[in-house]
mmCIF file with all atom_site columns, C-alpha atoms in Angstrom:
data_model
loop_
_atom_site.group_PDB
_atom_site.id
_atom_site.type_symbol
_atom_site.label_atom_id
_atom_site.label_alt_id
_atom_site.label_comp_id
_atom_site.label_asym_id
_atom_site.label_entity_id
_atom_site.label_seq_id
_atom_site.pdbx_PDB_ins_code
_atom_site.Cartn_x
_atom_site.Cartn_y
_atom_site.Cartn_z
_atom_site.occupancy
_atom_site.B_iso_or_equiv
_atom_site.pdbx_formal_charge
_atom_site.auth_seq_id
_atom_site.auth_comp_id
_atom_site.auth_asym_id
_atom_site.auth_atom_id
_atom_site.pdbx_PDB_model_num
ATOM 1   C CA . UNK A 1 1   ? -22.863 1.320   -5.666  1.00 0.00 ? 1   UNK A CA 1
ATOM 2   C CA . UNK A 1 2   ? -25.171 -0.062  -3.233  1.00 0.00 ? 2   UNK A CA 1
ATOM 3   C CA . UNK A 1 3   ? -24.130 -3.694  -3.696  1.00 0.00 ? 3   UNK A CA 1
ATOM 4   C CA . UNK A 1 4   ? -20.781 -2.634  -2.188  1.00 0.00 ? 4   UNK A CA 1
ATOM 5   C CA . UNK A 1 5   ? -22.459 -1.432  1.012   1.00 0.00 ? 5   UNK A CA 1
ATOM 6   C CA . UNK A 1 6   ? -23.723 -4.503  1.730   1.00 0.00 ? 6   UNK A CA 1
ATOM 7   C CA . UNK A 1 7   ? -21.484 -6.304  4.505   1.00 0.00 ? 7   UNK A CA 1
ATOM 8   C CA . UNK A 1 8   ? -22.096 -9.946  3.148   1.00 0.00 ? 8   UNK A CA 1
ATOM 9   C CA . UNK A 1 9   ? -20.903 -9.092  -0.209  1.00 0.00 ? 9   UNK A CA 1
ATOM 10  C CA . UNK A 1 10  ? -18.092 -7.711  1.205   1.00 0.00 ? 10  UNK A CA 1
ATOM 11  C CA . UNK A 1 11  ? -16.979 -10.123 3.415   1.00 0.00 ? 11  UNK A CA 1
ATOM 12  C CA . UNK A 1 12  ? -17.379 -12.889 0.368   1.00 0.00 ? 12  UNK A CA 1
ATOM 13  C CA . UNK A 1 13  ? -15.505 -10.762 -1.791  1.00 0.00 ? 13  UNK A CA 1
ATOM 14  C CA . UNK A 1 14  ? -12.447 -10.680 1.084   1.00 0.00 ? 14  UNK A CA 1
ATOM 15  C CA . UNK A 1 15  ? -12.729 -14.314 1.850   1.00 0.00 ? 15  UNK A CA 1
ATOM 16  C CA . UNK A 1 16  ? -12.637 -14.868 -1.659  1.00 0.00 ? 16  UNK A CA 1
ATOM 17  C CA . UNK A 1 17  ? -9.370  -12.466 -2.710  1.00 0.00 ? 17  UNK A CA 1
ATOM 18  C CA . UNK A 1 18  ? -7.763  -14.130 0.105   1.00 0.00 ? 18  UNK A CA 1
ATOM 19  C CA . UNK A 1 19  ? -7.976  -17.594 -0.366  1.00 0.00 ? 19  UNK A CA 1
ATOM 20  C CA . UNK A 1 20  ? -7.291  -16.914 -3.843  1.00 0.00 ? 20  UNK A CA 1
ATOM 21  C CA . UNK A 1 21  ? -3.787  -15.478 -2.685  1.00 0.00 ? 21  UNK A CA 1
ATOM 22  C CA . UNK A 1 22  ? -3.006  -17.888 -0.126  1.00 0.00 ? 22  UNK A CA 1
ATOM 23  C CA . UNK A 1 23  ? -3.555  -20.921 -2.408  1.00 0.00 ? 23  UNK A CA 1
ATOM 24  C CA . UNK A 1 24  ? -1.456  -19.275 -5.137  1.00 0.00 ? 24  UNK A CA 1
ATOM 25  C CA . UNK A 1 25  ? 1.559   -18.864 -2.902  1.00 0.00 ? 25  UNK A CA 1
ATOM 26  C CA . UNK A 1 26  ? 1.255   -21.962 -1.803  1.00 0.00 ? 26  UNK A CA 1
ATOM 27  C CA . UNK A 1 27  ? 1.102   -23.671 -4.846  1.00 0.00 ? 27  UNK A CA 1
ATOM 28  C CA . UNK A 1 28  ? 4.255   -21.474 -5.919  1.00 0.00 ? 28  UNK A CA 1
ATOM 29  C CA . UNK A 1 29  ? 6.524   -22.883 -2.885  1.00 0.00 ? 29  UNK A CA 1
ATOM 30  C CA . UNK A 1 30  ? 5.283   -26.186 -3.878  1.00 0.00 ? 30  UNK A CA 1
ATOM 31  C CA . UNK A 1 31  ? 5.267   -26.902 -7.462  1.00 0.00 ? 31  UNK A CA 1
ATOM 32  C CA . UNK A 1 32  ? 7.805   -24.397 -9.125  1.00 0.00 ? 32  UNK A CA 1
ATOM 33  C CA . UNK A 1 33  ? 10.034  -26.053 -11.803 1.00 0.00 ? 33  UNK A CA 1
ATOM 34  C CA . UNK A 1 34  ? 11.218  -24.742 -14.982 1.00 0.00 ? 34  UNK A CA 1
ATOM 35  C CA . UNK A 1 35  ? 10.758  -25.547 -18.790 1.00 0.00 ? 35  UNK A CA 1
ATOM 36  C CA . UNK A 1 36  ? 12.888  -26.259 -21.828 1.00 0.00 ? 36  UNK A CA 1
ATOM 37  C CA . UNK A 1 37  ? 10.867  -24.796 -24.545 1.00 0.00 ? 37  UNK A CA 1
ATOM 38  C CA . UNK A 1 38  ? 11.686  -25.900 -28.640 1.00 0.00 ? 38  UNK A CA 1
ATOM 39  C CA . UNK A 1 39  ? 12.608  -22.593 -28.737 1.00 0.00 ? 39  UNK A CA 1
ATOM 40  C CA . UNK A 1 40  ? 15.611  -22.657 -26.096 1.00 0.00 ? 40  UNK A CA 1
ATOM 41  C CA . UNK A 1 41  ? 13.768  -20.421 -23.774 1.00 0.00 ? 41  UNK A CA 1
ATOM 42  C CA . UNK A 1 42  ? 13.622  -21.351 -19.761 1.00 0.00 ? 42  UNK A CA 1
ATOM 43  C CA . UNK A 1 43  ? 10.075  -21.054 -18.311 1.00 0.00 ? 43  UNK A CA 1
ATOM 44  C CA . UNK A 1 44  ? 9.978   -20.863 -14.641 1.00 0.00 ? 44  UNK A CA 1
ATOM 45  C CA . UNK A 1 45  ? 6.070   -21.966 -13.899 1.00 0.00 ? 45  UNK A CA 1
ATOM 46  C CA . UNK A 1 46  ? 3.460   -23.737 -10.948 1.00 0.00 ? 46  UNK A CA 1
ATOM 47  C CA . UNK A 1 47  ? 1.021   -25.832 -10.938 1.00 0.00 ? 47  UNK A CA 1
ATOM 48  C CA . UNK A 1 48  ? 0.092   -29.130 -9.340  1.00 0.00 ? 48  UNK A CA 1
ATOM 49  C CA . UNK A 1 49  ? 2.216   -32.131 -10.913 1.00 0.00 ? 49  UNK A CA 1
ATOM 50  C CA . UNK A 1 50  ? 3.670   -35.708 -9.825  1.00 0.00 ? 50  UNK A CA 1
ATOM 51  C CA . UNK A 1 51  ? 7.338   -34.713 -8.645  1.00 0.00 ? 51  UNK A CA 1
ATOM 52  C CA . UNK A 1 52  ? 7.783   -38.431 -7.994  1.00 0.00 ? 52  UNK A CA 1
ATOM 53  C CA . UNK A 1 53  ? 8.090   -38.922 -11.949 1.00 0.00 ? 53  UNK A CA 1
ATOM 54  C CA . UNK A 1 54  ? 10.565  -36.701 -12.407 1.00 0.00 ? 54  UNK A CA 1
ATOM 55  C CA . UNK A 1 55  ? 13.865  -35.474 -10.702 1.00 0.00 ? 55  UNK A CA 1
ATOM 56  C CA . UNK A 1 56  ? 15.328  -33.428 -13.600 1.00 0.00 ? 56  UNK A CA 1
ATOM 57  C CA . UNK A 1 57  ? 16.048  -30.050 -12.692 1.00 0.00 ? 57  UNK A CA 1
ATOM 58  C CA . UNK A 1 58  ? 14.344  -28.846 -15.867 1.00 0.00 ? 58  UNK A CA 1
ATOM 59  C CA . UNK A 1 59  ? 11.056  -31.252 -16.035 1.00 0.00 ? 59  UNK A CA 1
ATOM 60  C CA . UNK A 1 60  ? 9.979   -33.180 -19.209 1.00 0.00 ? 60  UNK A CA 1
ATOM 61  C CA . UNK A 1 61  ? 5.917   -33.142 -18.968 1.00 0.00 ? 61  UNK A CA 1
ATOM 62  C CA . UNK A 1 62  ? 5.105   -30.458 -22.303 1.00 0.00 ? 62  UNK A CA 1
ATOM 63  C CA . UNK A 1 63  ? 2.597   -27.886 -22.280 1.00 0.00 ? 63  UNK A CA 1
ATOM 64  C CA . UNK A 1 64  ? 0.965   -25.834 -25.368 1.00 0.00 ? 64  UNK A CA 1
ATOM 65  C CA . UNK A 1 65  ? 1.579   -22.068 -25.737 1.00 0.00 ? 65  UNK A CA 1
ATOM 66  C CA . UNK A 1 66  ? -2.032  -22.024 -24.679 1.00 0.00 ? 66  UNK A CA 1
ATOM 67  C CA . UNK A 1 67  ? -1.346  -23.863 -21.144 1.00 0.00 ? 67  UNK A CA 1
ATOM 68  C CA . UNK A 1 68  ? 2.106   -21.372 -20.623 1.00 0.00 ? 68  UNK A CA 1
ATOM 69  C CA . UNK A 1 69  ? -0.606  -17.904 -21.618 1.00 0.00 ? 69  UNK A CA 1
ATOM 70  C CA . UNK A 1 70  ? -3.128  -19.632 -18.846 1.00 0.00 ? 70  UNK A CA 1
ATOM 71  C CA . UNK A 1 71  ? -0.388  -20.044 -16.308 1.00 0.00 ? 71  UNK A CA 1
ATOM 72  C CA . UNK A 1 72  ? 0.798   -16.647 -17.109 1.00 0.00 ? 72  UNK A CA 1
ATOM 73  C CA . UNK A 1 73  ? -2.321  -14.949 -16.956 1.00 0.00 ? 73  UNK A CA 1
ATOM 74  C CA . UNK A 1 74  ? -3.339  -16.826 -13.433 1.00 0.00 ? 74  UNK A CA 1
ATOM 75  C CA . UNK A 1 75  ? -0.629  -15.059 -11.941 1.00 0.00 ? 75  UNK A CA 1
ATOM 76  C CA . UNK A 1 76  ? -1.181  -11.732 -13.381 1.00 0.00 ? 76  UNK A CA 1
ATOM 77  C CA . UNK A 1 77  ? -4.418  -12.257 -11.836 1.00 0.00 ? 77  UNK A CA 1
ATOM 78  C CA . UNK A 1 78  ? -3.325  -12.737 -8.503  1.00 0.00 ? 78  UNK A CA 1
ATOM 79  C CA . UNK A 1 79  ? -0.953  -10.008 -8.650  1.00 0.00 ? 79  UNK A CA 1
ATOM 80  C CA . UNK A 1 80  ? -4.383  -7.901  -9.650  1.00 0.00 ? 80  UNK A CA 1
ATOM 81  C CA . UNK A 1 81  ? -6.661  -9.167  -7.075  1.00 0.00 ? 81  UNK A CA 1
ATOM 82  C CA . UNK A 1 82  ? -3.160  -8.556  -4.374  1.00 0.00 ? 82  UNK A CA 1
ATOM 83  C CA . UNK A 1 83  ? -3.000  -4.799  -5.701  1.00 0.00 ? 83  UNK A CA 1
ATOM 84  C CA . UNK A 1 84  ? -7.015  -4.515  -5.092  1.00 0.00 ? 84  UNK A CA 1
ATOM 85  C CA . UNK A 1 85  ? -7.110  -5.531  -1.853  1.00 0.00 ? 85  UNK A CA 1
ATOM 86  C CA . UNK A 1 86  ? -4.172  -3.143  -0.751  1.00 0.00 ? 86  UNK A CA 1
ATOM 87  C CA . UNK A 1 87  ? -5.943  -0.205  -2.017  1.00 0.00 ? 87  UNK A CA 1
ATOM 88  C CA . UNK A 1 88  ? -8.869  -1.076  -0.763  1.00 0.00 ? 88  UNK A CA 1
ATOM 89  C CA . UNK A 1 89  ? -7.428  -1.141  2.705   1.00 0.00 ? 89  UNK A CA 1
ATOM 90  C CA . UNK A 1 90  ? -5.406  1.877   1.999   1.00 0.00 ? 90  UNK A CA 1
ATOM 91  C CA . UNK A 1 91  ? -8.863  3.220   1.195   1.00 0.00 ? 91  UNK A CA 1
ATOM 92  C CA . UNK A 1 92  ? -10.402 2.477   4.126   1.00 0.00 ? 92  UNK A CA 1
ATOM 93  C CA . UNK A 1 93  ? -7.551  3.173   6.645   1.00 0.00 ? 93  UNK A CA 1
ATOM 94  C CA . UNK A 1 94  ? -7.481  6.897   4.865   1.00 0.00 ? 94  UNK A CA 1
ATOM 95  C CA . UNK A 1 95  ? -11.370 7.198   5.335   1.00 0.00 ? 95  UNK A CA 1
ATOM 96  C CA . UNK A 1 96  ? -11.657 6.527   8.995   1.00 0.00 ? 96  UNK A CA 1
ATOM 97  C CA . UNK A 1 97  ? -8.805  9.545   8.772   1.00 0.00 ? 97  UNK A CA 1
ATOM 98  C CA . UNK A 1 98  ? -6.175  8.095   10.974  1.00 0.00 ? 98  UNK A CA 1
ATOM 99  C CA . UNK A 1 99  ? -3.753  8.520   8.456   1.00 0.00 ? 99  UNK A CA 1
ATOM 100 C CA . UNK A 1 100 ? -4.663  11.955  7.616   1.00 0.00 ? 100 UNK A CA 1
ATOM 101 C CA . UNK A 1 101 ? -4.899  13.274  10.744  1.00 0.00 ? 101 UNK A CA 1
ATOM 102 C CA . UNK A 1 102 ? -1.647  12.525  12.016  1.00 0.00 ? 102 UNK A CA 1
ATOM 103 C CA . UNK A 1 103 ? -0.044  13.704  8.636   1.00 0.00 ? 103 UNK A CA 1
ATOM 104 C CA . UNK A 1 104 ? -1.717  17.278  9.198   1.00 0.00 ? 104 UNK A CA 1
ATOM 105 C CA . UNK A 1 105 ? -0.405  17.297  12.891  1.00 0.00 ? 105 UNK A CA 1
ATOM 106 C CA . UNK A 1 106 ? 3.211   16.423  12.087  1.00 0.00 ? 106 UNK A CA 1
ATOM 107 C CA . UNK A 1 107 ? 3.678   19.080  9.586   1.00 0.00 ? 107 UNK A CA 1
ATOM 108 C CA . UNK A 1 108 ? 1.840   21.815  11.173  1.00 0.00 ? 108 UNK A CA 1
ATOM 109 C CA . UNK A 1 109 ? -0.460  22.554  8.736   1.00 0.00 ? 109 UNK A CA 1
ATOM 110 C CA . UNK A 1 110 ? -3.725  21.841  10.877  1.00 0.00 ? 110 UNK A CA 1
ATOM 111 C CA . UNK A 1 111 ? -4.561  25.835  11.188  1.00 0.00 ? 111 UNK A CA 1
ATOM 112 C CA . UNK A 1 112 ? -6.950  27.257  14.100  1.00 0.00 ? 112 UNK A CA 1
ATOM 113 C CA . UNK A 1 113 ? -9.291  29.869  13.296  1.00 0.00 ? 113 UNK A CA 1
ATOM 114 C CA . UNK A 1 114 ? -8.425  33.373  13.770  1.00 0.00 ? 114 UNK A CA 1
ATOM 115 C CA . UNK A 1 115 ? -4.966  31.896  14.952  1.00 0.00 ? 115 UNK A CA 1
ATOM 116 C CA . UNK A 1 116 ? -1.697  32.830  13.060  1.00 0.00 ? 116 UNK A CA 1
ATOM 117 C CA . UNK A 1 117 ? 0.129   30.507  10.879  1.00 0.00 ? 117 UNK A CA 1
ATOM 118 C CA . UNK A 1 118 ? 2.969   28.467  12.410  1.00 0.00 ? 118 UNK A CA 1
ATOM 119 C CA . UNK A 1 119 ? 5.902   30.299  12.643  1.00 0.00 ? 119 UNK A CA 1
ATOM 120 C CA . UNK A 1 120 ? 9.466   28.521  10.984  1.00 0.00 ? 120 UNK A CA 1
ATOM 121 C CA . UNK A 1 121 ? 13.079  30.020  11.771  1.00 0.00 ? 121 UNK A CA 1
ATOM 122 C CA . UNK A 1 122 ? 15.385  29.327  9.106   1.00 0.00 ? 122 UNK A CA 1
ATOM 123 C CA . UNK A 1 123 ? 19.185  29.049  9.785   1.00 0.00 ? 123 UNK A CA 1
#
């Protein structure tokens, strides 16, 4: 647990996550194109290619199963390493409490001591 006190480590491990998110989406806007598998389904996929070669809306270069479960997996990856990094800052917004406390204020539950409840008037 102490490893993940250490700022550095930290700071490498954002840096990394980041760029691993930012070159994904980039690569995504630039190289999506779809496949005709043998099997007649479409596979919509990225990855770095010569678009000069071909124009076809449904591109000719072949790939093993193996290459489609890599490409798959990559992005499940960076959907994983996306989720992490949101609840890590969720984590860290909701331990400095700013979150919280304004939750507890809005919806008058934040009690003083030897102080009545709130008092609500339904209609």
């Amino acid at each position: 647990m102490s490893l993940f006190r250490n700022t550095y480590i930290i700071k490498l491990f954002s840096f990394i996550g980041l760029s691993i998110i930012l070159l994904n989406l980039a690569n995504k806007s630039v190289y999506t194109h779809i496949h005709l598998t043998k099997t007649g389904e479409l596979v919509i996929h990225a990855h770095p290619f010569n678009q000069q070669d071909d124009n076809s809306p449904i591109k000719s270069h072949h790939h093993t199963a193996l290459e489609f479960l890599t490409l798959s997996a990559f992005d499940i990856f960076t959907l994983t390493v996306f989720m992490f990094s949101a609840l890590v800052v969720a984590q860290v917004i909701l331990s400095k409490n700013y979150f919280f406390k304004t939750v507890v204020k809005q919806t008058h539950l934040f009690y003083s001591k030897n102080k009545s409840p709130p008092l609500e008037i339904a209609f």
